[in-house]
PDB file of C-alpha atoms in Angstrom:
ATOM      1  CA  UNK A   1     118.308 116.111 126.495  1.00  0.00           C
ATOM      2  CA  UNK A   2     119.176 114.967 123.326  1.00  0.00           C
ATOM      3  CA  UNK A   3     119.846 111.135 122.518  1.00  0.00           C
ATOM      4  CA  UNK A   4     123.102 110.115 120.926  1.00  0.00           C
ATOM      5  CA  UNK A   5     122.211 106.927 118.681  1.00  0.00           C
ATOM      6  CA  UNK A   6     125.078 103.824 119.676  1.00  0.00           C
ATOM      7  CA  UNK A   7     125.071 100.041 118.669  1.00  0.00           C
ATOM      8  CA  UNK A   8     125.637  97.212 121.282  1.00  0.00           C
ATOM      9  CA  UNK A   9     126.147  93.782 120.366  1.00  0.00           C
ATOM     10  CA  UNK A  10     123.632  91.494 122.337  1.00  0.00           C
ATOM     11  CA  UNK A  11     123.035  87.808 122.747  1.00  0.00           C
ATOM     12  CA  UNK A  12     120.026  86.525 121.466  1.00  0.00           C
ATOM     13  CA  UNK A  13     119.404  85.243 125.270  1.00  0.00           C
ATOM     14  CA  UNK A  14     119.533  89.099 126.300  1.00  0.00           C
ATOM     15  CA  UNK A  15     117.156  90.227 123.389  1.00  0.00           C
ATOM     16  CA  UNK A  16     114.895  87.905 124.277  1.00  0.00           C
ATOM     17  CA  UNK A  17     114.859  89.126 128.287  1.00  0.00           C
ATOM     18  CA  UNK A  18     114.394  92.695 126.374  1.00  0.00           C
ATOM     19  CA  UNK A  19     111.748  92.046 123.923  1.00  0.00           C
ATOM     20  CA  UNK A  20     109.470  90.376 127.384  1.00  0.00           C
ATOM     21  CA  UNK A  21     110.543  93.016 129.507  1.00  0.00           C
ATOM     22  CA  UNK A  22     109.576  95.550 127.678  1.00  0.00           C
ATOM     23  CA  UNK A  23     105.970  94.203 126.680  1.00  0.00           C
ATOM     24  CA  UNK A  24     105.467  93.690 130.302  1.00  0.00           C
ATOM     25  CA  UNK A  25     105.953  97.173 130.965  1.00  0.00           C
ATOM     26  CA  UNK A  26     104.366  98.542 127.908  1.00  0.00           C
ATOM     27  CA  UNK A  27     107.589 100.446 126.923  1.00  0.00           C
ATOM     28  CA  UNK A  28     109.519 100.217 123.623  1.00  0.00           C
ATOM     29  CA  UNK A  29     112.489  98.285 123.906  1.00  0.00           C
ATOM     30  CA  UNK A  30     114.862 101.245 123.303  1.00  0.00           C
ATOM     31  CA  UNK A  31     113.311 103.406 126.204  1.00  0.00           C
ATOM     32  CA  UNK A  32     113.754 100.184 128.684  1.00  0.00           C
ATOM     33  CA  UNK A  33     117.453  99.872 127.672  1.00  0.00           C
ATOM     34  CA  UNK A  34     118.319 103.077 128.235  1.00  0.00           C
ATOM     35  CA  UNK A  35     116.488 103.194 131.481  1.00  0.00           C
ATOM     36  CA  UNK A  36     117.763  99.829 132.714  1.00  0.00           C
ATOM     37  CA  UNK A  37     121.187 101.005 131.594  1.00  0.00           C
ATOM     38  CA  UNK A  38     121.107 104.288 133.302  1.00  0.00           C
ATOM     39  CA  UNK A  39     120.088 102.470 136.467  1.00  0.00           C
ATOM     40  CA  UNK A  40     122.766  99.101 136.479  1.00  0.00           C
ATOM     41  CA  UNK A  41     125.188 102.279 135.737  1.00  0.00           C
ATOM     42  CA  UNK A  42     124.174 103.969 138.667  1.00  0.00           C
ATOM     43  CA  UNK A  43     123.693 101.275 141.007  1.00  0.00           C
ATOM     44  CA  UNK A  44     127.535 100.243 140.204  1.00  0.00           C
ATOM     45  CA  UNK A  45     128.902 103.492 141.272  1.00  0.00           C
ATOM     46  CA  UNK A  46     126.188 103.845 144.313  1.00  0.00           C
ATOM     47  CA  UNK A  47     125.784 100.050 145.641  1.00  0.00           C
ATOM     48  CA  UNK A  48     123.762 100.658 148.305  1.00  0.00           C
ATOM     49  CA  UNK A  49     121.364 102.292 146.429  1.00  0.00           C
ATOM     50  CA  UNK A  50     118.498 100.441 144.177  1.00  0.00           C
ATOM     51  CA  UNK A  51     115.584 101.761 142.137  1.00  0.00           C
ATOM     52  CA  UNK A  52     112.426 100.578 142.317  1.00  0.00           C
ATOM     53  CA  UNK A  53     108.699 101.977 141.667  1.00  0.00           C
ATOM     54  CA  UNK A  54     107.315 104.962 143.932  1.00  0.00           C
ATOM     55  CA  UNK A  55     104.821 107.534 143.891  1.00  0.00           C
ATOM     56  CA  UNK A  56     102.749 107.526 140.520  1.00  0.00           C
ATOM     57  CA  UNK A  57     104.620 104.687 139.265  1.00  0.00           C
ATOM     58  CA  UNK A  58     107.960 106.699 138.763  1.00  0.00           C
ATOM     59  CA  UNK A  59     111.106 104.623 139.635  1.00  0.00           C
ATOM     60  CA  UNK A  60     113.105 106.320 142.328  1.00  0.00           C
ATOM     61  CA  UNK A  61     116.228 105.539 143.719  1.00  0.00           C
ATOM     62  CA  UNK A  62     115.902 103.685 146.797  1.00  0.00           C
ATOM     63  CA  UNK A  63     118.118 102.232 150.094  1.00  0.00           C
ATOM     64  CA  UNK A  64     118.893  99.023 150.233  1.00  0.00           C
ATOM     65  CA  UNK A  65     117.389  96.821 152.799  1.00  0.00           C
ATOM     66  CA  UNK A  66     115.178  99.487 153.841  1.00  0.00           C
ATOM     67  CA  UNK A  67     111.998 100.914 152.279  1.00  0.00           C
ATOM     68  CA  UNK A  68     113.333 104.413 152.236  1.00  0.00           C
ATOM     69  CA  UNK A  69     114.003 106.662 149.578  1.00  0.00           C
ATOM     70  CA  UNK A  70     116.338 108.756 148.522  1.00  0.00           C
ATOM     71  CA  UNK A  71     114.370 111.580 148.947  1.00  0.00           C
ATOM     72  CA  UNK A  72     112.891 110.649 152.286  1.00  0.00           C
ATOM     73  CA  UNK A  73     116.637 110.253 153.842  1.00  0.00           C
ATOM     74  CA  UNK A  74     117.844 113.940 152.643  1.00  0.00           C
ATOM     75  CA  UNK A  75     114.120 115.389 153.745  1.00  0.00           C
ATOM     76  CA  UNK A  76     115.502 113.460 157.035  1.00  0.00           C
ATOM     77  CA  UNK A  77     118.919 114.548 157.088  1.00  0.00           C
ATOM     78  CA  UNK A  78     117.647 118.235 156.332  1.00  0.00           C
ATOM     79  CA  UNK A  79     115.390 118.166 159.416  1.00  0.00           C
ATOM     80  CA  UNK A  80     118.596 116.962 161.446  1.00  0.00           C
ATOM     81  CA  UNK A  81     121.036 119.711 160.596  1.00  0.00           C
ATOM     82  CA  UNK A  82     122.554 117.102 158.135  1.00  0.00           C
ATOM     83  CA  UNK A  83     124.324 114.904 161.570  1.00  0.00           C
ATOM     84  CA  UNK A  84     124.169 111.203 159.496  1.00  0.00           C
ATOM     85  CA  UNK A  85     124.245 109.949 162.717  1.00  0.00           C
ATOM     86  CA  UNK A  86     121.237 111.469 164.114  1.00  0.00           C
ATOM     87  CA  UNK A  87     119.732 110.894 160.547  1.00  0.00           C
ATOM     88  CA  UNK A  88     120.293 107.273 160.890  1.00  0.00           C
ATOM     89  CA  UNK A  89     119.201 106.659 164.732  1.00  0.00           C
ATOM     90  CA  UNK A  90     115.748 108.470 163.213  1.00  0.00           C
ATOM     91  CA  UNK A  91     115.063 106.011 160.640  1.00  0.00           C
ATOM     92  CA  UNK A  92     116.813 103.303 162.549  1.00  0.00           C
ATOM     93  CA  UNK A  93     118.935 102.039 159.895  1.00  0.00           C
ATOM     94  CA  UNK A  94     122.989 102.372 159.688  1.00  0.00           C
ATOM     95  CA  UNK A  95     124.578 105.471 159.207  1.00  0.00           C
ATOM     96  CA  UNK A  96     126.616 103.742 156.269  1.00  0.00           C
ATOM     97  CA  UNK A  97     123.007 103.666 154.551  1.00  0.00           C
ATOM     98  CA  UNK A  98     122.685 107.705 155.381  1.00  0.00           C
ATOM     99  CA  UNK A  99     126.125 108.362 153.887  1.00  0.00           C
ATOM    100  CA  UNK A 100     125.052 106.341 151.042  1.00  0.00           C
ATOM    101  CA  UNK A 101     122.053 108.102 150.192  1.00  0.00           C
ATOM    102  CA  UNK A 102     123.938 111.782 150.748  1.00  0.00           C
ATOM    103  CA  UNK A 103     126.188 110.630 148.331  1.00  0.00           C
ATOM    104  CA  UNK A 104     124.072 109.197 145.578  1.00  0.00           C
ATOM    105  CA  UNK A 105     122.541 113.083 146.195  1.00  0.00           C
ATOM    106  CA  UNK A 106     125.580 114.986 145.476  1.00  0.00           C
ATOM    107  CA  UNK A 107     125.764 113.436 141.908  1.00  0.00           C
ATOM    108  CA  UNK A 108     121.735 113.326 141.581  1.00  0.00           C
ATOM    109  CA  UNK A 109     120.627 116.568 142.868  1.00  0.00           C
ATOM    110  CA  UNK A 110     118.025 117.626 140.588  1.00  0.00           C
ATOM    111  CA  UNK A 111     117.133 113.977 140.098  1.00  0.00           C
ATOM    112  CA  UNK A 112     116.532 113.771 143.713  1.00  0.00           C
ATOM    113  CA  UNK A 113     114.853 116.875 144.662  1.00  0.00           C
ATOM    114  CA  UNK A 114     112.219 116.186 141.799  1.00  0.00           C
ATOM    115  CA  UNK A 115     111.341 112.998 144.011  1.00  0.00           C
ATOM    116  CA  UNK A 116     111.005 115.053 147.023  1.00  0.00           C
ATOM    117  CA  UNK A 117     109.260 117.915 145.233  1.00  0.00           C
ATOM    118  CA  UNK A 118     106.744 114.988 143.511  1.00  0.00           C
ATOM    119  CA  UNK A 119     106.557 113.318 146.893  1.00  0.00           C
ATOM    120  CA  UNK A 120     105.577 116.784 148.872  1.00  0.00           C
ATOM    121  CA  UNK A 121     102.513 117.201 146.307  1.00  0.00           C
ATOM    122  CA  UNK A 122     101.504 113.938 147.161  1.00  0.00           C
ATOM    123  CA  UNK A 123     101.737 114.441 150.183  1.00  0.00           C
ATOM    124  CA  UNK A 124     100.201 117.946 150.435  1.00  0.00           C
ATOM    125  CA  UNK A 125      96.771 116.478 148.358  1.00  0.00           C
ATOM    126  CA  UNK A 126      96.647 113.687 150.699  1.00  0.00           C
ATOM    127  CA  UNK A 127      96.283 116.068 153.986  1.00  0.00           C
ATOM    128  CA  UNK A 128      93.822 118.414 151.473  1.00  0.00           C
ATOM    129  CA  UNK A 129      91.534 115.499 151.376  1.00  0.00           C
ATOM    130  CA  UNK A 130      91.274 114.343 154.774  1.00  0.00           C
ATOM    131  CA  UNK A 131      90.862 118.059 155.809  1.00  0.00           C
ATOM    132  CA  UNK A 132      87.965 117.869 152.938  1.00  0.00           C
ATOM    133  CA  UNK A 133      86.382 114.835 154.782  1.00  0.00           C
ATOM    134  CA  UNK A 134      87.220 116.152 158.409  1.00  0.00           C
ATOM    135  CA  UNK A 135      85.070 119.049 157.461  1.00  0.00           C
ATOM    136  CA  UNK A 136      82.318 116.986 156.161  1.00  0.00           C
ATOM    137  CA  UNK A 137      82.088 115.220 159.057  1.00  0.00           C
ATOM    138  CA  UNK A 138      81.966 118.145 161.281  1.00  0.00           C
TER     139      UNK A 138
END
């Protein structure tokens, strides 16, 4: 996608939160903006939803009070013929948290099912290695 250049007044306070930020996490101030941005932007239209580090190091969208991810709630809901209510007595949390995962995936799809897709691989070299080992035991 391609970047559209804007200016933003900031306080010299804010810059300074920037400028350590982004040395902390070894990104250029621009790309931390626009990623901290994109996420305050998304976490105001989906409260219940927060983003924090995952597999790889890739921040994913996350529930609130929980340790679930997106990704892991719709993988859920899938397996549960989408019933939010059966969803949420699976994971024990409230269904409120369910409906606000489904909805933060009806306006981040493709977002979304790259986490699941990225968590599946893990997932699928994980079980290739103790199958690996499981053998060499045998």
């Amino acid at each position: 996608m391609r970047a559209e250049q804007r200016s933003f007044r900031l306080s010299p306070k804010t810059l300074a939160l920037l400028d350590d930020a982004a040395e902390r996490a070894g990104e250029s101030r621009n790309a931390l903006a626009e990623r901290l941005l994109g996420e305050a932007l998304r976490t105001e239209q989906h409260p219940l939803i927060r983003f924090r580090k995952g597999e790889a190091g890739r921040r994913q969208p996350a529930v609130v009070g929980t340790r679930l991810y997106v990704h892991q709630v719709v993988a859920t809901a899938r397996g549960c013929d989408g019933s939010v209510d059966e969803t949420a007595e699976y994971l024990g949390v409230e269904p409120r948290l369910v409906r606000g995962a489904l909805d933060y995936y009806a306006d981040f799809r493709e977002e979304v099912d790259a986490d699941l897709a990225a968590a599946q691989h893990v997932e699928d070299e994980e079980r290739a290695r103790w199958e690996r080992q499981q053998r060499a035991l045998a």
